[in-house]
Amino acid sequence: MEITGYDRQLIRRFIASIIDIVIVLNLSLLVFLSIKIINFFILNLFYTSYYFIIPVVISSYFILTLGGKKQATYGMMIMNFNLCLKKGDNFTKKHAFIHSFLFFAILPLGVITLTYFIYPLLNDKRACIHDLLYKVRFKDLGEIS
C-alpha cells in the first residue's frame, strides 16, 4: 500500500491535534491552579467556576488561534499547515468558534460509532466529518524539515 499525500496530511493533522491537546491541558491546569489559589483567599466563592474551565479554555484556544492571522493552532503551525474555507474567505473568530464547536459536538458520537476514525480513511481526500460539514480545506504550507 502506497502512502499518498492525503495520508501524510491526515497523519500531520493527527499529530497537530495531539500537540494542541497537550497545550490545552496545560493551560487548563494553570487556570485551575490559579482559580484554586484565588478561591482559597475568597473562601470558595468561585467554587462552581471549576466546571467551566475546560470548555472555556478549549473554545478560547481555538477561537484565538484559528481565528488569528495565521489561521492555525500551535500544533498546526508546528506541523506546517493551516485550514481555510473553501469559499476563499479567511477564518474569522466566528468561523473558528463554529468549526471547533462542530468538532466537539460530533466527537462523542463519532467516537462511539467509530465513524470519526473510519470516515477519513474511506474518502479519497482524507477529510474529517467536521471539515466536510463546515466546508473547510487543508492548506499545506510545505513539508516539515
GROMACS .gro file of C-alpha atoms in nm:
model
  145
    1MET     CA    1   0.000   0.000   0.000
    2GLU     CA    2   0.138   0.334  -0.104
    3ILE     CA    3   0.117   0.636   0.124
    4THR     CA    4  -0.034   0.930  -0.063
    5GLY     CA    5  -0.008   1.300   0.007
    6TYR     CA    6  -0.354   1.292   0.164
    7ASP     CA    7  -0.239   1.018   0.401
    8ARG     CA    8   0.053   1.235   0.510
    9GLN     CA    9  -0.189   1.523   0.564
   10LEU     CA   10  -0.409   1.306   0.784
   11ILE     CA   11  -0.108   1.194   0.990
   12ARG     CA   12   0.009   1.555   1.027
   13ARG     CA   13  -0.340   1.662   1.139
   14PHE     CA   14  -0.344   1.382   1.396
   15ILE     CA   15  -0.004   1.484   1.536
   16ALA     CA   16  -0.110   1.851   1.540
   17SER     CA   17  -0.424   1.763   1.734
   18ILE     CA   18  -0.219   1.574   1.993
   19ILE     CA   19   0.010   1.877   2.032
   20ASP     CA   20  -0.297   2.100   2.073
   21ILE     CA   21  -0.447   1.865   2.333
   22VAL     CA   22  -0.128   1.880   2.537
   23ILE     CA   23  -0.123   2.262   2.515
   24VAL     CA   24  -0.491   2.291   2.614
   25LEU     CA   25  -0.449   2.053   2.908
   26ASN     CA   26  -0.151   2.250   3.036
   27LEU     CA   27  -0.339   2.579   3.000
   28SER     CA   28  -0.640   2.427   3.180
   29LEU     CA   29  -0.415   2.310   3.462
   30LEU     CA   30  -0.269   2.660   3.502
   31VAL     CA   31  -0.616   2.818   3.507
   32PHE     CA   32  -0.740   2.553   3.751
   33LEU     CA   33  -0.448   2.614   3.989
   34SER     CA   34  -0.488   2.992   3.976
   35ILE     CA   35  -0.862   2.969   4.047
   36LYS     CA   36  -0.786   2.726   4.329
   37ILE     CA   37  -0.546   2.979   4.484
   38ILE     CA   38  -0.794   3.264   4.438
   39ASN     CA   39  -1.072   3.051   4.589
   40PHE     CA   40  -0.858   2.982   4.893
   41PHE     CA   41  -0.835   3.352   4.969
   42ILE     CA   42  -1.200   3.436   4.899
   43LEU     CA   43  -1.347   3.137   5.087
   44ASN     CA   44  -1.456   2.931   4.782
   45LEU     CA   45  -1.689   3.191   4.635
   46PHE     CA   46  -1.594   3.076   4.282
   47TYR     CA   47  -1.632   2.704   4.352
   48THR     CA   48  -1.867   2.646   4.058
   49SER     CA   49  -1.621   2.800   3.815
   50TYR     CA   50  -1.429   2.470   3.810
   51TYR     CA   51  -1.699   2.325   3.583
   52PHE     CA   52  -1.635   2.585   3.316
   53ILE     CA   53  -1.255   2.577   3.299
   54ILE     CA   54  -1.210   2.311   3.030
   55PRO     CA   55  -1.484   2.435   2.789
   56VAL     CA   56  -1.375   2.797   2.820
   57VAL     CA   57  -1.005   2.722   2.775
   58ILE     CA   58  -1.070   2.494   2.475
   59SER     CA   59  -1.302   2.736   2.298
   60SER     CA   60  -1.075   3.034   2.373
   61TYR     CA   61  -0.768   2.849   2.245
   62PHE     CA   62  -0.930   2.757   1.914
   63ILE     CA   63  -1.102   3.094   1.865
   64LEU     CA   64  -0.782   3.291   1.927
   65THR     CA   65  -0.551   3.067   1.724
   66LEU     CA   66  -0.770   2.957   1.431
   67GLY     CA   67  -0.934   3.299   1.415
   68GLY     CA   68  -0.600   3.479   1.416
   69LYS     CA   69  -0.384   3.598   1.127
   70LYS     CA   70  -0.211   3.263   1.071
   71GLN     CA   71  -0.541   3.067   1.080
   72ALA     CA   72  -0.373   2.778   1.259
   73THR     CA   73  -0.334   2.645   1.609
   74TYR     CA   74   0.013   2.600   1.752
   75GLY     CA   75   0.003   2.230   1.664
   76MET     CA   76  -0.082   2.319   1.305
   77MET     CA   77   0.199   2.574   1.295
   78ILE     CA   78   0.447   2.313   1.415
   79MET     CA   79   0.321   2.064   1.154
   80ASN     CA   80   0.332   2.343   0.891
   81PHE     CA   81  -0.027   2.363   0.767
   82ASN     CA   82  -0.342   2.562   0.825
   83LEU     CA   83  -0.711   2.544   0.746
   84CYS     CA   84  -0.902   2.775   0.515
   85LEU     CA   85  -1.260   2.799   0.397
   86LYS     CA   86  -1.338   2.653   0.056
   87LYS     CA   87  -1.511   2.977  -0.043
   88GLY     CA   88  -1.175   3.152  -0.021
   89ASP     CA   89  -1.269   3.357   0.283
   90ASN     CA   90  -1.037   3.392   0.579
   91PHE     CA   91  -1.112   3.223   0.909
   92THR     CA   92  -1.261   3.477   1.148
   93LYS     CA   93  -1.314   3.426   1.518
   94LYS     CA   94  -1.678   3.337   1.447
   95HIS     CA   95  -1.577   3.077   1.187
   96ALA     CA   96  -1.319   2.932   1.424
   97PHE     CA   97  -1.576   2.905   1.704
   98ILE     CA   98  -1.832   2.732   1.482
   99HIS     CA   99  -1.567   2.494   1.342
  100SER     CA  100  -1.438   2.396   1.686
  101PHE     CA  101  -1.795   2.368   1.819
  102LEU     CA  102  -1.880   2.126   1.536
  103PHE     CA  103  -1.566   1.928   1.612
  104PHE     CA  104  -1.651   1.886   1.980
  105ALA     CA  105  -2.023   1.830   1.913
  106ILE     CA  106  -1.952   1.549   1.664
  107LEU     CA  107  -1.662   1.396   1.859
  108PRO     CA  108  -1.858   1.189   2.117
  109LEU     CA  109  -2.100   1.040   1.865
  110GLY     CA  110  -1.822   0.984   1.613
  111VAL     CA  111  -1.601   0.805   1.866
  112ILE     CA  112  -1.886   0.583   1.988
  113THR     CA  113  -1.987   0.481   1.635
  114LEU     CA  114  -1.623   0.481   1.511
  115THR     CA  115  -1.728   0.694   1.211
  116TYR     CA  116  -1.492   0.967   1.326
  117PHE     CA  117  -1.199   0.733   1.266
  118ILE     CA  118  -1.334   0.538   0.968
  119TYR     CA  119  -1.467   0.823   0.753
  120PRO     CA  120  -1.129   0.995   0.691
  121LEU     CA  121  -0.982   0.659   0.592
  122LEU     CA  122  -1.257   0.582   0.341
  123ASN     CA  123  -1.269   0.907   0.143
  124ASP     CA  124  -1.001   0.994  -0.109
  125LYS     CA  125  -0.901   1.334   0.030
  126ARG     CA  126  -0.889   1.215   0.394
  127ALA     CA  127  -1.123   1.495   0.503
  128CYS     CA  128  -1.275   1.481   0.850
  129ILE     CA  129  -1.650   1.494   0.914
  130HIS     CA  130  -1.647   1.839   1.078
  131ASP     CA  131  -1.445   1.978   0.785
  132LEU     CA  132  -1.700   1.842   0.542
  133LEU     CA  133  -1.991   1.997   0.733
  134TYR     CA  134  -1.831   2.340   0.759
  135LYS     CA  135  -1.659   2.331   0.416
  136VAL     CA  136  -1.301   2.369   0.533
  137ARG     CA  137  -0.995   2.251   0.344
  138PHE     CA  138  -0.640   2.163   0.440
  139LYS     CA  139  -0.378   2.412   0.318
  140ASP     CA  140  -0.028   2.271   0.310
  141LEU     CA  141   0.249   2.523   0.377
  142GLY     CA  142   0.529   2.285   0.284
  143GLU     CA  143   0.684   1.968   0.413
  144ILE     CA  144   0.835   1.956   0.758
  145SER     CA  145   1.213   1.960   0.754
   0.00000   0.00000   0.00000
